[in-house]
Amino acid sequence: MTRKPRWPHTLRDLELFAECSTTELRTIASLMTGHTLVTGATLMREHTTGSEFMIITEGAVAGSRQGSAPPPAILGPGAFVGELALLDKQSRSATVTAITPLSLYVS
């Protein structure tokens, strides 16, 4: 993890935050940290405890479940992962891996 994405303007570029004011974006930004990851990095593993919510700003990830027949889900900029484990207080429901270099925000 090397480069920190610029704040708060890249958040506004994401649909999730498109309607937020600059003040709201600054508040959200104060709760998050920007990171970059290399291809192949694992963001989370299925069946582990979840404590982070991640929003992808650049690159793509693949989400997969052990023993599941469907192909992995591919997610890109604007997608978020990790929210279900936080909301439901359950273990992670999938393993998520970077399939390209990745920039993301973590909270």
GROMACS .gro file of N, CA and C in nm:
model
  321
    1MET      N    1   0.084  -0.116   0.000
    1MET     CA    2   0.000   0.000   0.000
    1MET      C    3   0.089   0.123   0.000
    2THR      N    4   0.078   0.200  -0.107
    2THR     CA    5   0.172   0.310  -0.118
    2THR      C    6   0.107   0.446  -0.134
    3ARG      N    7   0.025   0.463  -0.235
    3ARG     CA    8  -0.027   0.594  -0.269
    3ARG      C    9  -0.163   0.616  -0.203
    4LYS      N   10  -0.182   0.734  -0.145
    4LYS     CA   11  -0.311   0.767  -0.086
    4LYS      C   12  -0.391   0.848  -0.188
    5PRO      N   13  -0.511   0.799  -0.229
    5PRO     CA   14  -0.592   0.873  -0.325
    5PRO      C   15  -0.627   1.012  -0.272
    6ARG      N   16  -0.653   1.105  -0.364
    6ARG     CA   17  -0.683   1.243  -0.323
    6ARG      C   18  -0.820   1.250  -0.258
    7TRP      N   19  -0.831   1.337  -0.158
    7TRP     CA   20  -0.955   1.357  -0.084
    7TRP      C   21  -1.005   1.497  -0.109
    8PRO      N   22  -1.130   1.529  -0.099
    8PRO     CA   23  -1.242   1.437  -0.097
    8PRO      C   24  -1.301   1.417  -0.235
    9HIS      N   25  -1.239   1.473  -0.337
    9HIS     CA   26  -1.301   1.479  -0.470
    9HIS      C   27  -1.326   1.343  -0.533
   10THR      N   28  -1.240   1.244  -0.513
   10THR     CA   29  -1.266   1.115  -0.575
   10THR      C   30  -1.389   1.049  -0.516
   11LEU      N   31  -1.424   1.078  -0.393
   11LEU     CA   32  -1.547   1.024  -0.336
   11LEU      C   33  -1.669   1.075  -0.413
   12ARG      N   34  -1.668   1.202  -0.449
   12ARG     CA   35  -1.779   1.259  -0.523
   12ARG      C   36  -1.796   1.191  -0.659
   13ASP      N   37  -1.688   1.140  -0.714
   13ASP     CA   38  -1.695   1.071  -0.844
   13ASP      C   39  -1.766   0.937  -0.835
   14LEU      N   40  -1.783   0.885  -0.714
   14LEU     CA   41  -1.849   0.756  -0.695
   14LEU      C   42  -1.999   0.776  -0.675
   15GLU      N   43  -2.079   0.694  -0.742
   15GLU     CA   44  -2.225   0.707  -0.735
   15GLU      C   45  -2.276   0.706  -0.591
   16LEU      N   46  -2.216   0.625  -0.507
   16LEU     CA   47  -2.257   0.614  -0.368
   16LEU      C   48  -2.256   0.750  -0.297
   17PHE      N   49  -2.164   0.839  -0.335
   17PHE     CA   50  -2.149   0.968  -0.268
   17PHE      C   51  -2.178   1.088  -0.358
   18ALA      N   52  -2.233   1.066  -0.476
   18ALA     CA   53  -2.251   1.172  -0.575
   18ALA      C   54  -2.335   1.289  -0.525
   19GLU      N   55  -2.428   1.264  -0.437
   19GLU     CA   56  -2.518   1.370  -0.388
   19GLU      C   57  -2.468   1.437  -0.260
   20CYS      N   58  -2.353   1.395  -0.209
   20CYS     CA   59  -2.301   1.451  -0.084
   20CYS      C   60  -2.243   1.591  -0.105
   21SER      N   61  -2.257   1.673  -0.004
   21SER     CA   62  -2.195   1.806  -0.005
   21SER      C   63  -2.046   1.791   0.025
   22THR      N   64  -1.971   1.897   0.004
   22THR     CA   65  -1.829   1.894   0.035
   22THR      C   66  -1.807   1.870   0.184
   23THR      N   67  -1.891   1.929   0.268
   23THR     CA   68  -1.881   1.907   0.412
   23THR      C   69  -1.905   1.761   0.446
   24GLU      N   70  -2.006   1.701   0.386
   24GLU     CA   71  -2.034   1.559   0.410
   24GLU      C   72  -1.920   1.471   0.361
   25LEU      N   73  -1.864   1.505   0.245
   25LEU     CA   74  -1.751   1.428   0.192
   25LEU      C   75  -1.631   1.437   0.286
   26ARG      N   76  -1.606   1.551   0.343
   26ARG     CA   77  -1.495   1.565   0.437
   26ARG      C   78  -1.517   1.480   0.562
   27THR      N   79  -1.640   1.474   0.609
   27THR     CA   80  -1.672   1.390   0.725
   27THR      C   81  -1.649   1.243   0.691
   28ILE      N   82  -1.700   1.201   0.576
   28ILE     CA   83  -1.681   1.062   0.532
   28ILE      C   84  -1.532   1.032   0.516
   29ALA      N   85  -1.461   1.125   0.454
   29ALA     CA   86  -1.317   1.106   0.431
   29ALA      C   87  -1.241   1.090   0.562
   30SER      N   88  -1.287   1.159   0.667
   30SER     CA   89  -1.217   1.149   0.796
   30SER      C   90  -1.232   1.011   0.858
   31LEU      N   91  -1.328   0.933   0.810
   31LEU     CA   92  -1.352   0.799   0.861
   31LEU      C   93  -1.287   0.690   0.777
   32MET      N   94  -1.221   0.731   0.668
   32MET     CA   95  -1.167   0.633   0.573
   32MET      C   96  -1.020   0.659   0.546
   33THR      N   97  -0.953   0.556   0.497
   33THR     CA   98  -0.813   0.567   0.458
   33THR      C   99  -0.799   0.516   0.316
   34GLY      N  100  -0.724   0.587   0.234
   34GLY     CA  101  -0.699   0.543   0.097
   34GLY      C  102  -0.582   0.446   0.092
   35HIS      N  103  -0.595   0.342   0.008
   35HIS     CA  104  -0.490   0.241  -0.007
   35HIS      C  105  -0.478   0.200  -0.153
   36THR      N  106  -0.363   0.148  -0.187
   36THR     CA  107  -0.345   0.082  -0.315
   36THR      C  108  -0.295  -0.060  -0.288
   37LEU      N  109  -0.337  -0.152  -0.373
   37LEU     CA  110  -0.297  -0.293  -0.360
   37LEU      C  111  -0.251  -0.345  -0.495
   38VAL      N  112  -0.168  -0.446  -0.493
   38VAL     CA  113  -0.119  -0.508  -0.615
   38VAL      C  114  -0.214  -0.619  -0.659
   39THR      N  115  -0.205  -0.654  -0.786
   39THR     CA  116  -0.282  -0.766  -0.839
   39THR      C  117  -0.252  -0.891  -0.757
   40GLY      N  118  -0.356  -0.964  -0.722
   40GLY     CA  119  -0.341  -1.086  -0.643
   40GLY      C  120  -0.358  -1.068  -0.494
   41ALA      N  121  -0.361  -0.943  -0.447
   41ALA     CA  122  -0.380  -0.919  -0.303
   41ALA      C  123  -0.520  -0.962  -0.261
   42THR      N  124  -0.530  -1.022  -0.144
   42THR     CA  125  -0.659  -1.064  -0.090
   42THR      C  126  -0.710  -0.955   0.003
   43LEU      N  127  -0.830  -0.904  -0.026
   43LEU     CA  128  -0.891  -0.800   0.056
   43LEU      C  129  -0.961  -0.860   0.177
   44MET      N  130  -1.024  -0.975   0.158
   44MET     CA  131  -1.093  -1.044   0.267
   44MET      C  132  -1.110  -1.190   0.232
   45ARG      N  133  -1.123  -1.272   0.335
   45ARG     CA  134  -1.140  -1.416   0.315
   45ARG      C  135  -1.276  -1.460   0.370
   46GLU      N  136  -1.339  -1.549   0.294
   46GLU     CA  137  -1.466  -1.608   0.334
   46GLU      C  138  -1.453  -1.672   0.473
   47HIS      N  139  -1.556  -1.658   0.554
   47HIS     CA  140  -1.569  -1.718   0.687
   47HIS      C  141  -1.482  -1.652   0.794
   48THR      N  142  -1.417  -1.539   0.762
   48THR     CA  143  -1.340  -1.467   0.864
   48THR      C  144  -1.426  -1.354   0.921
   49THR      N  145  -1.386  -1.300   1.034
   49THR     CA  146  -1.458  -1.190   1.096
   49THR      C  147  -1.434  -1.063   1.015
   50GLY      N  148  -1.542  -0.988   0.993
   50GLY     CA  149  -1.531  -0.864   0.918
   50GLY      C  150  -1.524  -0.743   1.007
   51SER      N  151  -1.430  -0.654   0.978
   51SER     CA  152  -1.419  -0.530   1.056
   51SER      C  153  -1.397  -0.409   0.965
   52GLU      N  154  -1.394  -0.430   0.832
   52GLU     CA  155  -1.372  -0.319   0.740
   52GLU      C  156  -1.477  -0.319   0.630
   53PHE      N  157  -1.502  -0.200   0.580
   53PHE     CA  158  -1.587  -0.175   0.465
   53PHE      C  159  -1.496  -0.112   0.361
   54MET      N  160  -1.500  -0.157   0.236
   54MET     CA  161  -1.407  -0.110   0.133
   54MET      C  162  -1.483  -0.062   0.010
   55ILE      N  163  -1.436   0.050  -0.046
   55ILE     CA  164  -1.495   0.106  -0.168
   55ILE      C  165  -1.386   0.112  -0.274
   56ILE      N  166  -1.411   0.049  -0.387
   56ILE     CA  167  -1.313   0.044  -0.496
   56ILE      C  168  -1.322   0.174  -0.577
   57THR      N  169  -1.208   0.237  -0.599
   57THR     CA  170  -1.205   0.359  -0.681
   57THR      C  171  -1.137   0.336  -0.815
   58GLU      N  172  -1.042   0.247  -0.820
   58GLU     CA  173  -0.972   0.213  -0.945
   58GLU      C  174  -0.936   0.066  -0.942
   59GLY      N  175  -0.952   0.000  -1.058
   59GLY     CA  176  -0.916  -0.141  -1.068
   59GLY      C  177  -1.036  -0.231  -1.052
   60ALA      N  178  -1.010  -0.361  -1.032
   60ALA     CA  179  -1.118  -0.459  -1.023
   60ALA      C  180  -1.080  -0.570  -0.925
   61VAL      N  181  -1.185  -0.629  -0.866
   61VAL     CA  182  -1.170  -0.743  -0.776
   61VAL      C  183  -1.261  -0.855  -0.821
   62ALA      N  184  -1.228  -0.975  -0.778
   62ALA     CA  185  -1.315  -1.091  -0.800
   62ALA      C  186  -1.359  -1.141  -0.664
   63GLY      N  187  -1.489  -1.164  -0.650
   63GLY     CA  188  -1.544  -1.220  -0.527
   63GLY      C  189  -1.589  -1.362  -0.554
   64SER      N  190  -1.550  -1.455  -0.470
   64SER     CA  191  -1.588  -1.594  -0.491
   64SER      C  192  -1.621  -1.660  -0.358
   65ARG      N  193  -1.703  -1.765  -0.367
   65ARG     CA  194  -1.740  -1.844  -0.250
   65ARG      C  195  -1.689  -1.985  -0.269
   66GLN      N  196  -1.634  -2.041  -0.166
   66GLN     CA  197  -1.582  -2.177  -0.171
   66GLN      C  198  -1.695  -2.274  -0.206
   67GLY      N  199  -1.668  -2.358  -0.304
   67GLY     CA  200  -1.763  -2.459  -0.342
   67GLY      C  201  -1.882  -2.409  -0.422
   68SER      N  202  -1.882  -2.282  -0.461
   68SER     CA  203  -1.997  -2.233  -0.536
   68SER      C  204  -1.973  -2.253  -0.685
   69ALA      N  205  -2.078  -2.293  -0.756
   69ALA     CA  206  -2.068  -2.321  -0.899
   69ALA      C  207  -2.060  -2.197  -0.987
   70PRO      N  208  -2.128  -2.086  -0.952
   70PRO     CA  209  -2.123  -1.971  -1.042
   70PRO      C  210  -1.981  -1.915  -1.053
   71PRO      N  211  -1.951  -1.849  -1.165
   71PRO     CA  212  -1.819  -1.786  -1.178
   71PRO      C  213  -1.805  -1.673  -1.077
   72PRO      N  214  -1.683  -1.631  -1.048
   72PRO     CA  215  -1.664  -1.524  -0.951
   72PRO      C  216  -1.732  -1.396  -0.997
   73ALA      N  217  -1.778  -1.316  -0.902
   73ALA     CA  218  -1.834  -1.185  -0.933
   73ALA      C  219  -1.718  -1.088  -0.953
   74ILE      N  220  -1.722  -1.010  -1.060
   74ILE     CA  221  -1.619  -0.910  -1.087
   74ILE      C  222  -1.677  -0.773  -1.053
   75LEU      N  223  -1.607  -0.697  -0.969
   75LEU     CA  224  -1.651  -0.565  -0.926
   75LEU      C  225  -1.545  -0.463  -0.959
   76GLY      N  226  -1.588  -0.342  -0.996
   76GLY     CA  227  -1.494  -0.236  -1.032
   76GLY      C  228  -1.524  -0.106  -0.960
   77PRO      N  229  -1.476   0.005  -1.015
   77PRO     CA  230  -1.490   0.135  -0.950
   77PRO      C  231  -1.635   0.165  -0.910
   78GLY      N  232  -1.648   0.211  -0.786
   78GLY     CA  233  -1.779   0.243  -0.732
   78GLY      C  234  -1.841   0.130  -0.652
   79ALA      N  235  -1.792   0.008  -0.672
   79ALA     CA  236  -1.845  -0.107  -0.596
   79ALA      C  237  -1.789  -0.105  -0.455
   80PHE      N  238  -1.862  -0.163  -0.365
   80PHE     CA  239  -1.815  -0.173  -0.228
   80PHE      C  240  -1.831  -0.315  -0.178
   81VAL      N  241  -1.745  -0.353  -0.086
   81VAL     CA  242  -1.744  -0.488  -0.030
   81VAL      C  243  -1.723  -0.479   0.121
   82GLY      N  244  -1.771  -0.581   0.190
   82GLY     CA  245  -1.747  -0.590   0.333
   82GLY      C  246  -1.859  -0.538   0.419
   83GLU      N  247  -1.960  -0.476   0.358
   83GLU     CA  248  -2.066  -0.415   0.437
   83GLU      C  249  -2.156  -0.517   0.506
   84LEU      N  250  -2.179  -0.632   0.444
   84LEU     CA  251  -2.270  -0.730   0.503
   84LEU      C  252  -2.219  -0.784   0.637
   85ALA      N  253  -2.091  -0.812   0.644
   85ALA     CA  254  -2.034  -0.864   0.769
   85ALA      C  255  -2.045  -0.760   0.880
   86LEU      N  256  -2.039  -0.632   0.845
   86LEU     CA  257  -2.052  -0.528   0.946
   86LEU      C  258  -2.197  -0.510   0.989
   87LEU      N  259  -2.289  -0.511   0.891
   87LEU     CA  260  -2.430  -0.490   0.921
   87LEU      C  261  -2.493  -0.609   0.993
   88ASP      N  262  -2.458  -0.730   0.949
   88ASP     CA  263  -2.518  -0.851   1.005
   88ASP      C  264  -2.439  -0.911   1.120
   89LYS      N  265  -2.318  -0.857   1.143
   89LYS     CA  266  -2.228  -0.913   1.245
   89LYS      C  267  -2.205  -1.063   1.223
   90GLN      N  268  -2.193  -1.100   1.096
   90GLN     CA  269  -2.166  -1.238   1.055
   90GLN      C  270  -2.026  -1.244   0.997
   91SER      N  271  -1.977  -1.364   0.972
   91SER     CA  272  -1.846  -1.378   0.909
   91SER      C  273  -1.857  -1.340   0.761
   92ARG      N  274  -1.743  -1.317   0.699
   92ARG     CA  275  -1.738  -1.279   0.558
   92ARG      C  276  -1.804  -1.387   0.473
   93SER      N  277  -1.883  -1.346   0.375
   93SER     CA  278  -1.956  -1.441   0.291
   93SER      C  279  -1.879  -1.479   0.165
   94ALA      N  280  -1.766  -1.412   0.138
   94ALA     CA  281  -1.688  -1.442   0.017
   94ALA      C  282  -1.543  -1.403   0.038
   95THR      N  283  -1.458  -1.456  -0.048
   95THR     CA  284  -1.319  -1.414  -0.057
   95THR      C  285  -1.311  -1.314  -0.171
   96VAL      N  286  -1.244  -1.202  -0.147
   96VAL     CA  287  -1.232  -1.096  -0.248
   96VAL      C  288  -1.084  -1.073  -0.275
   97THR      N  289  -1.047  -1.080  -0.404
   97THR     CA  290  -0.908  -1.071  -0.446
   97THR      C  291  -0.894  -0.968  -0.557
   98ALA      N  292  -0.786  -0.889  -0.551
   98ALA     CA  293  -0.759  -0.790  -0.657
   98ALA      C  294  -0.717  -0.863  -0.784
   99ILE      N  295  -0.785  -0.834  -0.896
   99ILE     CA  296  -0.746  -0.895  -1.024
   99ILE      C  297  -0.673  -0.795  -1.113
  100THR      N  298  -0.659  -0.672  -1.066
  100THR     CA  299  -0.578  -0.568  -1.130
  100THR      C  300  -0.516  -0.488  -1.016
  101PRO      N  301  -0.421  -0.398  -1.045
  101PRO     CA  302  -0.379  -0.305  -0.941
  101PRO      C  303  -0.505  -0.230  -0.892
  102LEU      N  304  -0.510  -0.196  -0.765
  102LEU     CA  305  -0.634  -0.150  -0.704
  102LEU      C  306  -0.611  -0.028  -0.618
  103SER      N  307  -0.702   0.067  -0.628
  103SER     CA  308  -0.710   0.178  -0.533
  103SER      C  309  -0.844   0.168  -0.465
  104LEU      N  310  -0.844   0.187  -0.334
  104LEU     CA  311  -0.969   0.173  -0.260
  104LEU      C  312  -0.963   0.254  -0.131
  105TYR      N  313  -1.080   0.275  -0.076
  105TYR     CA  314  -1.094   0.339   0.055
  105TYR      C  315  -1.139   0.233   0.154
  106VAL      N  316  -1.085   0.239   0.273
  106VAL     CA  317  -1.116   0.141   0.377
  106VAL      C  318  -1.164   0.217   0.500
  107SER      N  319  -1.270   0.167   0.560
  107SER     CA  320  -1.323   0.225   0.682
  107SER      C  321  -1.347   0.112   0.781
   0.00000   0.00000   0.00000
